[in-house]
mmCIF file of C-alpha atoms and ligand atoms in Angstrom:
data_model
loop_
_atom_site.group_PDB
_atom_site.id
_atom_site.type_symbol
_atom_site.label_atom_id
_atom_site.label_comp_id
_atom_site.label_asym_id
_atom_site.label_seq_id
_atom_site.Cartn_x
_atom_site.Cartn_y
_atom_site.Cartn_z
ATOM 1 C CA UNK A 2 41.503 30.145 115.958
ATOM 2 C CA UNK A 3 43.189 32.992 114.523
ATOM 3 C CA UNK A 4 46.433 34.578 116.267
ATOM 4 C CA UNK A 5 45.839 35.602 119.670
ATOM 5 C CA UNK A 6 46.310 39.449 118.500
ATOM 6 C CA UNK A 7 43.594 39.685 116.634
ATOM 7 C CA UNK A 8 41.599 37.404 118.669
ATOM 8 C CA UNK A 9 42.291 40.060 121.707
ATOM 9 C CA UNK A 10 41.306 42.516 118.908
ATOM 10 C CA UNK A 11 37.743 40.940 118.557
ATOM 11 C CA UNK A 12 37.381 40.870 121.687
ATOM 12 C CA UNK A 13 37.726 44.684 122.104
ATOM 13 C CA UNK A 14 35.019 45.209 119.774
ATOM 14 C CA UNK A 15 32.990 42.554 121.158
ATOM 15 C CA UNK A 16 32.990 44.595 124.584
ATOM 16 C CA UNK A 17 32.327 47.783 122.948
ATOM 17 C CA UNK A 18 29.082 46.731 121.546
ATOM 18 C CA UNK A 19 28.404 45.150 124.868
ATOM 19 C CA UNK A 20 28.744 48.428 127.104
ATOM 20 C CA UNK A 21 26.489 50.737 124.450
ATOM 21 C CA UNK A 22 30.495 52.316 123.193
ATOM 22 C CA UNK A 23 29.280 51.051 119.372
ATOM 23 C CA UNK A 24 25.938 51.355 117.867
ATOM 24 C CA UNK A 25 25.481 50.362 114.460
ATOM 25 C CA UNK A 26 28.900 51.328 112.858
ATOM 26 C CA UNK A 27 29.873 53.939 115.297
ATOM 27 C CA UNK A 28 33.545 53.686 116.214
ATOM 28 C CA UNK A 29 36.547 51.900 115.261
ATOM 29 C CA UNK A 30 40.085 50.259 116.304
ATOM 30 C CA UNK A 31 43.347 49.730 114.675
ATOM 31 C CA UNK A 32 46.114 48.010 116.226
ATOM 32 C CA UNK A 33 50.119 48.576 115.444
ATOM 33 C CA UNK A 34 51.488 44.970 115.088
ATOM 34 C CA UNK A 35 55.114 44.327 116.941
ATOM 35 C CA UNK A 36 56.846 42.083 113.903
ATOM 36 C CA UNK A 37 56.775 39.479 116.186
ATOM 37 C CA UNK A 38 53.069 39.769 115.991
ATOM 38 C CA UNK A 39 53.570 40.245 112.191
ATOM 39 C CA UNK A 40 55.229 36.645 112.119
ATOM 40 C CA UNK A 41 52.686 35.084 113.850
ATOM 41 C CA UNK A 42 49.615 36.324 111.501
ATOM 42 C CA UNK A 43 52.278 35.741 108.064
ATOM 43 C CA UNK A 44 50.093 32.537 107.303
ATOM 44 C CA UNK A 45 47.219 35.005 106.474
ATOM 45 C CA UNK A 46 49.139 37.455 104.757
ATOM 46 C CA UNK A 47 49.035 38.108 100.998
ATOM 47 C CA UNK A 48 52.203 40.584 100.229
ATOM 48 C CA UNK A 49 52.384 39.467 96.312
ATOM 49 C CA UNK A 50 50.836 42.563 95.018
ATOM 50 C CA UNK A 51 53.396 45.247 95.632
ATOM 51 C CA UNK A 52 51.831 48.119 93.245
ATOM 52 C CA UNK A 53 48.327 48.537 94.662
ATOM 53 C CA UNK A 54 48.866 51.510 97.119
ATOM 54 C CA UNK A 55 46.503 53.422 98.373
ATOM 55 C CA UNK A 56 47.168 57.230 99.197
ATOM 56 C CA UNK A 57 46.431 58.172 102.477
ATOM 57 C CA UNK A 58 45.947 61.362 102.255
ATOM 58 C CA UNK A 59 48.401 62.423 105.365
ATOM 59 C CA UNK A 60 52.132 61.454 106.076
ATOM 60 C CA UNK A 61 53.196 59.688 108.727
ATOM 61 C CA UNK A 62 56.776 58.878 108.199
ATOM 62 C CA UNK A 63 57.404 57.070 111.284
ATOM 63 C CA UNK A 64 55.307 54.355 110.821
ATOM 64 C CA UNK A 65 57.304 53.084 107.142
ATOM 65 C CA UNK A 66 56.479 50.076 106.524
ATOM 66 C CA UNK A 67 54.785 49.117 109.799
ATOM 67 C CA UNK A 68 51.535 46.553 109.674
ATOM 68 C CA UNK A 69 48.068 47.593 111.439
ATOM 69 C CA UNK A 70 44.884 45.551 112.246
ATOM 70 C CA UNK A 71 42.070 48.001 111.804
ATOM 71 C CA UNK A 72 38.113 47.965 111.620
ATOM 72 C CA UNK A 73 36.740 48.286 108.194
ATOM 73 C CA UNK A 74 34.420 51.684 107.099
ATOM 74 C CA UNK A 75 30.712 50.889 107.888
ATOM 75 C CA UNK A 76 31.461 47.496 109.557
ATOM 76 C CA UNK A 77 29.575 47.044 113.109
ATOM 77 C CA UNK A 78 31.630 45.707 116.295
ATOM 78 C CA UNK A 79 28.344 43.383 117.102
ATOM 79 C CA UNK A 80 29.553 41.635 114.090
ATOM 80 C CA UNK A 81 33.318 41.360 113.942
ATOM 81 C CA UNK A 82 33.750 37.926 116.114
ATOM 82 C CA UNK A 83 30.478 36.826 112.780
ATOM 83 C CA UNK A 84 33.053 37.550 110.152
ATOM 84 C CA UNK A 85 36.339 38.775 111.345
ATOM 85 C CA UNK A 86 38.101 39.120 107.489
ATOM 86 C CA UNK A 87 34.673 40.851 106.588
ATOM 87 C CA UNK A 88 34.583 43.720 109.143
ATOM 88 C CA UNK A 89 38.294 43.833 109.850
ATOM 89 C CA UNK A 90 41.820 43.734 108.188
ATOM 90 C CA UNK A 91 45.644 43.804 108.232
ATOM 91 C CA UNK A 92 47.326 46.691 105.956
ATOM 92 C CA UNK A 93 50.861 47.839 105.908
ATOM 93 C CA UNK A 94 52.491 51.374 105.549
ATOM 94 C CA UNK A 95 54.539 52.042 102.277
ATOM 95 C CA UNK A 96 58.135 53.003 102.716
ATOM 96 C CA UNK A 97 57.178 57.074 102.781
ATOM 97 C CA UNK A 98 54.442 56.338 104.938
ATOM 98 C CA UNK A 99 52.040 57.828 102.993
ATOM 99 C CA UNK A 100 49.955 55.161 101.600
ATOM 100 C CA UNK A 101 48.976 51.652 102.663
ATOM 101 C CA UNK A 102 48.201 48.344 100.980
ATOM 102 C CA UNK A 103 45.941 45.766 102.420
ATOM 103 C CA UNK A 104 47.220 42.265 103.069
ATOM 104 C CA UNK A 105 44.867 40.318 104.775
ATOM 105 C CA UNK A 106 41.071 40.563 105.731
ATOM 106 C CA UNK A 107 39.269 43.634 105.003
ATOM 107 C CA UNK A 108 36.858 41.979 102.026
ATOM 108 C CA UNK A 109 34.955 44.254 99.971
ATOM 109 C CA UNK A 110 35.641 46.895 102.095
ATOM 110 C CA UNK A 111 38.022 49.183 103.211
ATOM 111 C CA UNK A 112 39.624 50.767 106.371
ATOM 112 C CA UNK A 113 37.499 53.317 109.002
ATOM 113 C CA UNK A 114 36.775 56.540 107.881
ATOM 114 C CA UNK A 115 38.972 57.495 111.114
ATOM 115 C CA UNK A 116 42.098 55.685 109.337
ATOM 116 C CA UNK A 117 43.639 59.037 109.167
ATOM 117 C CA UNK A 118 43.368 59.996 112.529
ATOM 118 C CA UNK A 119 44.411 56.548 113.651
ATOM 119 C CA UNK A 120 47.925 57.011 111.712
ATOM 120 C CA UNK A 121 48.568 60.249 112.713
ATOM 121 C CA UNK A 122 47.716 59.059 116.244
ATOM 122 C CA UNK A 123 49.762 56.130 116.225
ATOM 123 C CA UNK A 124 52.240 58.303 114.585
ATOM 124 C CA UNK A 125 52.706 60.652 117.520
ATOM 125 C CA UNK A 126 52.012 58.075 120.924
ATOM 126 C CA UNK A 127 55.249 55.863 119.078
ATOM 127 C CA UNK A 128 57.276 58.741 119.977
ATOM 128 C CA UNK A 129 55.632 59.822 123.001
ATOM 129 C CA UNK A 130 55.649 56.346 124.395
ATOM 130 C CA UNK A 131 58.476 55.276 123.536
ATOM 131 C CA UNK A 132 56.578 52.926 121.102
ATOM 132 C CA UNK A 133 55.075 51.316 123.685
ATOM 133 C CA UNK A 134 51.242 52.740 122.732
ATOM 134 C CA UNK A 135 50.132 50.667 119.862
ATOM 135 C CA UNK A 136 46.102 51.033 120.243
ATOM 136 C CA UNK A 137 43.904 53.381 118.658
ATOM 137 C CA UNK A 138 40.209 52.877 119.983
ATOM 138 C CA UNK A 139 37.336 55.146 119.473
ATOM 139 C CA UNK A 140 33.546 54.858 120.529
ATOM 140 C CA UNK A 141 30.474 57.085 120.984
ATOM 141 C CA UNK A 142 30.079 56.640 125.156
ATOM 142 C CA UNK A 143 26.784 58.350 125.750
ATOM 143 C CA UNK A 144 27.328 60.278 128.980
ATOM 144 C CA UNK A 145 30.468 61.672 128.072
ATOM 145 C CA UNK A 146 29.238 62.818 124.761
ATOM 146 C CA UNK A 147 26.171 64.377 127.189
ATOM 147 C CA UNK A 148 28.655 66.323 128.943
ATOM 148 C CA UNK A 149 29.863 68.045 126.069
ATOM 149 C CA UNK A 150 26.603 69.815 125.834
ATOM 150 C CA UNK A 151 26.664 71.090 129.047
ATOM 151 C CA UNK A 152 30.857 72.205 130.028
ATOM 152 C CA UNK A 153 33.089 74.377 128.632
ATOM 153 C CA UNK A 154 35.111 72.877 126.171
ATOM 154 C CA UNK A 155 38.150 73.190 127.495
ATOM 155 C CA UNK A 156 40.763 70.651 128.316
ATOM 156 C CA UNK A 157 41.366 71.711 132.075
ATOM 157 C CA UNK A 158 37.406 71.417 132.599
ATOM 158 C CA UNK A 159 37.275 67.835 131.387
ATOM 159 C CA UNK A 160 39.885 66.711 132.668
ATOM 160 C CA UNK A 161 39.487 67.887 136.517
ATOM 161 C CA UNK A 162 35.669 67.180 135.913
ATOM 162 C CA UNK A 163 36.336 63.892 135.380
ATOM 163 C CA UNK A 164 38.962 63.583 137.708
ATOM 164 C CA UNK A 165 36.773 64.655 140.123
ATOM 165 C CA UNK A 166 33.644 62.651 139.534
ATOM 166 C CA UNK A 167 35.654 58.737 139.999
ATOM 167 C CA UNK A 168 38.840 58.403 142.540
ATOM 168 C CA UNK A 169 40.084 55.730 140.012
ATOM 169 C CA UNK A 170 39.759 58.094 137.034
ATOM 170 C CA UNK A 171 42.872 59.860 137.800
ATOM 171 C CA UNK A 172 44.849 57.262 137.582
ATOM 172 C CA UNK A 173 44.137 55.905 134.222
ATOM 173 C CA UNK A 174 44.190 60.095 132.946
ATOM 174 C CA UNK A 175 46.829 61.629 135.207
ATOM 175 C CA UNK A 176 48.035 63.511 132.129
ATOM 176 C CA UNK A 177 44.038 64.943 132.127
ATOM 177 C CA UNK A 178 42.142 64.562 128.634
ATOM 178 C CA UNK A 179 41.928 66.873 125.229
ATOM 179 C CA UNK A 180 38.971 68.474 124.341
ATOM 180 C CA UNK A 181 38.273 69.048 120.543
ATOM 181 C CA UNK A 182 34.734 71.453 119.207
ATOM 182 C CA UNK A 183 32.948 69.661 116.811
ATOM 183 C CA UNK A 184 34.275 68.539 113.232
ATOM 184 C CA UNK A 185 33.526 66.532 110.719
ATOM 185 C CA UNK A 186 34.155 63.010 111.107
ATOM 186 C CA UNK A 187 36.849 61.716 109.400
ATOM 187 C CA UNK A 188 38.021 64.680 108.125
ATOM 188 C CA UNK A 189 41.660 66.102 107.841
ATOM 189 C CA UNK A 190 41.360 68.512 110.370
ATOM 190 C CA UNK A 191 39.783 65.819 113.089
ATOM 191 C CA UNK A 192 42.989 63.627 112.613
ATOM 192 C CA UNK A 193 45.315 66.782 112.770
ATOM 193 C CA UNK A 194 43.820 68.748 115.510
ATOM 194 C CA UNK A 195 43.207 64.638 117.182
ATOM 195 C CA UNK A 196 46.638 63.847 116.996
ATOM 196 C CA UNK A 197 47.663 67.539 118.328
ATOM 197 C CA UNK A 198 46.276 66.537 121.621
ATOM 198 C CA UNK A 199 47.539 62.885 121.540
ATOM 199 C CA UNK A 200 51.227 64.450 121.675
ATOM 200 C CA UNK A 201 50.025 65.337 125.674
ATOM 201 C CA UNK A 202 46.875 63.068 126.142
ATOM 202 C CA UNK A 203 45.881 59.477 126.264
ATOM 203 C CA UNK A 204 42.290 60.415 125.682
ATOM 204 C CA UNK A 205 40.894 62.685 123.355
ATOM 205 C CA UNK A 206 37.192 63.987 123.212
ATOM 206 C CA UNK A 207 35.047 64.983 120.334
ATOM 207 C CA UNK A 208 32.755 67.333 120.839
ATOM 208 C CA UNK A 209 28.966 65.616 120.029
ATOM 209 C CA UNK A 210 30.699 62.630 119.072
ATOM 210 C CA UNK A 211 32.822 60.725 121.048
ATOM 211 C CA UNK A 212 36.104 59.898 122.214
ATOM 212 C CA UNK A 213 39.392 58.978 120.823
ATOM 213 C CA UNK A 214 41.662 56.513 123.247
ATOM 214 C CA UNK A 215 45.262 54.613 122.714
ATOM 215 C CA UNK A 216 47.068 52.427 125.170
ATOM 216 C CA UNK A 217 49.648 50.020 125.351
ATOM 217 C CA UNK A 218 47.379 47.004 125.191
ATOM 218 C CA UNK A 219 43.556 46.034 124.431
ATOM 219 C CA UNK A 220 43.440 46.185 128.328
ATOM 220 C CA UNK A 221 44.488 49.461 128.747
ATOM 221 C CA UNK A 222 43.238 51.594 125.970
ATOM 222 C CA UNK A 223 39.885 50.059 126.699
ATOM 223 C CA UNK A 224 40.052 50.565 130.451
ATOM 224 C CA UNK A 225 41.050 53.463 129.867
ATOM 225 C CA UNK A 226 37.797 54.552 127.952
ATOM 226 C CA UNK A 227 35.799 52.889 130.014
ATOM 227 C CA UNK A 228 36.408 54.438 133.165
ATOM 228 C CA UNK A 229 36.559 57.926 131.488
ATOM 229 C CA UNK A 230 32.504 56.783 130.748
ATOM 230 C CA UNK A 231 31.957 55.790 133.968
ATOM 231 C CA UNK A 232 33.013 58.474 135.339
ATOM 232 C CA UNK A 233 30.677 60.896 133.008
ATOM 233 C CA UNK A 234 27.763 58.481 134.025
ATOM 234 C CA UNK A 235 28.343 59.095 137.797
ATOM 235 C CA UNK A 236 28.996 63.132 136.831
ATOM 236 C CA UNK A 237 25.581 63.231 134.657
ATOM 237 C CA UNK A 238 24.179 61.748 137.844
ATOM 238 C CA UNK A 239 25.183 63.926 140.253
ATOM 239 C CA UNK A 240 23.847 66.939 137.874
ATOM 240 C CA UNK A 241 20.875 65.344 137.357
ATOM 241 C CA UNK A 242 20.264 65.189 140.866
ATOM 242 C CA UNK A 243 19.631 68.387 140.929
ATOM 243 C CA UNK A 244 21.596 68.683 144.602
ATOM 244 C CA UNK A 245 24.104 70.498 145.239
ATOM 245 C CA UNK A 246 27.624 69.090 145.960
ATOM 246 C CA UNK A 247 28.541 68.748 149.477
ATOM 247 C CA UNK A 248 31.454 67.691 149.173
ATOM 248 C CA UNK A 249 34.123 66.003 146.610
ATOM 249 C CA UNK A 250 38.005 64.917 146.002
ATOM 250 C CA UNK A 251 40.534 67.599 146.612
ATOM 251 C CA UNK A 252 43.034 69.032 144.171
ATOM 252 C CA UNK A 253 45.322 67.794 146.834
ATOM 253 C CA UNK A 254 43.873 64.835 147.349
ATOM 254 C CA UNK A 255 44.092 64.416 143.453
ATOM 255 C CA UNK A 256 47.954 64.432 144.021
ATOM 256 C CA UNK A 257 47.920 62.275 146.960
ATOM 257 C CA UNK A 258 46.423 59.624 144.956
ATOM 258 C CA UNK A 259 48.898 59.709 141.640
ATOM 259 C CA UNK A 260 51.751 60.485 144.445
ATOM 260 C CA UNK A 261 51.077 56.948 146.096
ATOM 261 C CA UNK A 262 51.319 55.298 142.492
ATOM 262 C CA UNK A 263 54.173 56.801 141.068
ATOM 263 C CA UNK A 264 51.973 58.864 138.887
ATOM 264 C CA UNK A 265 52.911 62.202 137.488
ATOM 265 C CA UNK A 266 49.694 64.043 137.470
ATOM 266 C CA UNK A 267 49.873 67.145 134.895
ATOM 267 C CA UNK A 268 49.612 70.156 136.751
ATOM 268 C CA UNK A 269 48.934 72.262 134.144
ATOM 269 C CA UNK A 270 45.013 71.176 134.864
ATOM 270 C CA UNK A 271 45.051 72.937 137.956
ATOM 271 C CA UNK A 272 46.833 75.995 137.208
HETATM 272 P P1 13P B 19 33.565 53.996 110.214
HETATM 273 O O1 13P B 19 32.418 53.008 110.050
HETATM 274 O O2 13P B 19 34.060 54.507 108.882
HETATM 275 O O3 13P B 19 34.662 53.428 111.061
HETATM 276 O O4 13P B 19 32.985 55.287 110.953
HETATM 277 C C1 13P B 19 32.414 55.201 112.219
HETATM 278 C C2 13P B 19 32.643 56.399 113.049
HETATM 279 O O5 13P B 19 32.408 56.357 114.238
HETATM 280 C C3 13P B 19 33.191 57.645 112.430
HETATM 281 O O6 13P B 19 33.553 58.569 113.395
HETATM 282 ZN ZN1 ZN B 20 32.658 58.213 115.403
#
């Protein structure tokens, strides 16, 4: 048994393949260890070689020095619980934040293509959280990826869209979700214009692509993706139906719903 964080993070990947979220190699996860977590995985890590660095390619100051588990470019989530060292990794931040070192795991390989974007990310929800957002998750869910073909792609759409389509939905996205036009996967301007949106949103989408979550737990980012998707399936439904819509949940009744949770829904989707 390895530590229970990265067993939790296998298990996240495990489920992704499971609900369609990860063909082949599509998607990845990285993880921001707590040092506590750190200490508890230190049997596994190697931290002799203190000159191999590898440049990032973006800054994220913030992060100095801080330790991530993260998927490894090319490897499949039906296989990481096969060989968990071969499809995923632990690296650490240098001191400028600007390059990384692996230190466990990771074998042959190296980390996503989306490692920028999951820095940056990280980067920006420590502050926004209050450093309580420490996963970076992102998958290729079918129907919302559909739905990109078909809205605007604008964040207010999206986000009352989906809203809209699931009572729950609100209440894993009362901030709403970004909207991003297509780009080139793991590109520069993905993680920049990504982590833009992450300073406001939970949730990201990529136009043709997929979607970019974070959360303060496996739990959480993962629900959190999840119900987005279910809540495109039941909206690609309805249009498919071909009927029209009768009837569906309020702006008001939107409120009423984050008001009985304590849940400060962003506004700025209606307006
Ligand atoms: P990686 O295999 O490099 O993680 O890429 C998968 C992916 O989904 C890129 O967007
Ligand atoms: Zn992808």
């Amino acid at each position: 048994m390895y530590p229970k964080i990265i067993e939790d993070f296998v298990r996240m990947c495990a489920d992704g393949y499971k609900l369609g979220f990860n063909e082949a190699n599509g998607g990845n996860a990285s993880y921001r260890l707590a040092p506590e977590e750190v200490k508890k995985c230190s049997e596994y890590l190697d931290l002799s070689d203190e000159e191999d660095w590898t440049d990032l390619g973006v800054e994220a100051p913030g992060l100095s020095g801080e330790y991530f588990i993260v998927t490894a470019s090319g490897s499949l989530m039906r296989n990481v619980s096969l060989d968990i060292p071969g499809t995923l990794g632990i690296v650490q931040l240098n001191s400028t934040g600007d390059a990384y070192r692996k230190v466990w795991g990771l074998e042959g390989g190296r980390p996503t293509s989306e490692f920028a974007a999951h820095i940056l990310n990280h980067s920006v929800r420590k502050i926004s959280s209050g450093g309580a957002d420490r996963v970076m998750y992102h998958l290729h869910p079918v129907n919302l990826i559909a739905l990109t073909y078909i809205l605007p792609l604008e964040d207010k759409v999206f986000s009352k869209t989906l809203w809209k389509s699931m009572t729950e939905c609100v209440m894993v996205i009362p901030e709403g979700v970004g909207v991003l036009s297509w780009m080139v996967p793991g590109s520069k301007e993905l993680a920049l214009n990504t982590c833009d949106k992450m300073e406001k949103y939970k949730a990201v989408v990529w136009a043709h692509h997929g979607l970019f979550v974070t959360g303060s737990s496996f739990d959480d980012a993962f629900g959190r993706a999840h119900t987005i998707e279910k809540s495109a399936d039941i909206r690609n439904k309805i249009i498919q139906s071909g009927k029209p819509v009768l009837q569906e949940i309020s702006d008001d009744e939107l409120r009423n719903i984050c008001k009985s949770l304590n849940l400060t829904i962003n506004e700025d989707i209606f307006a």
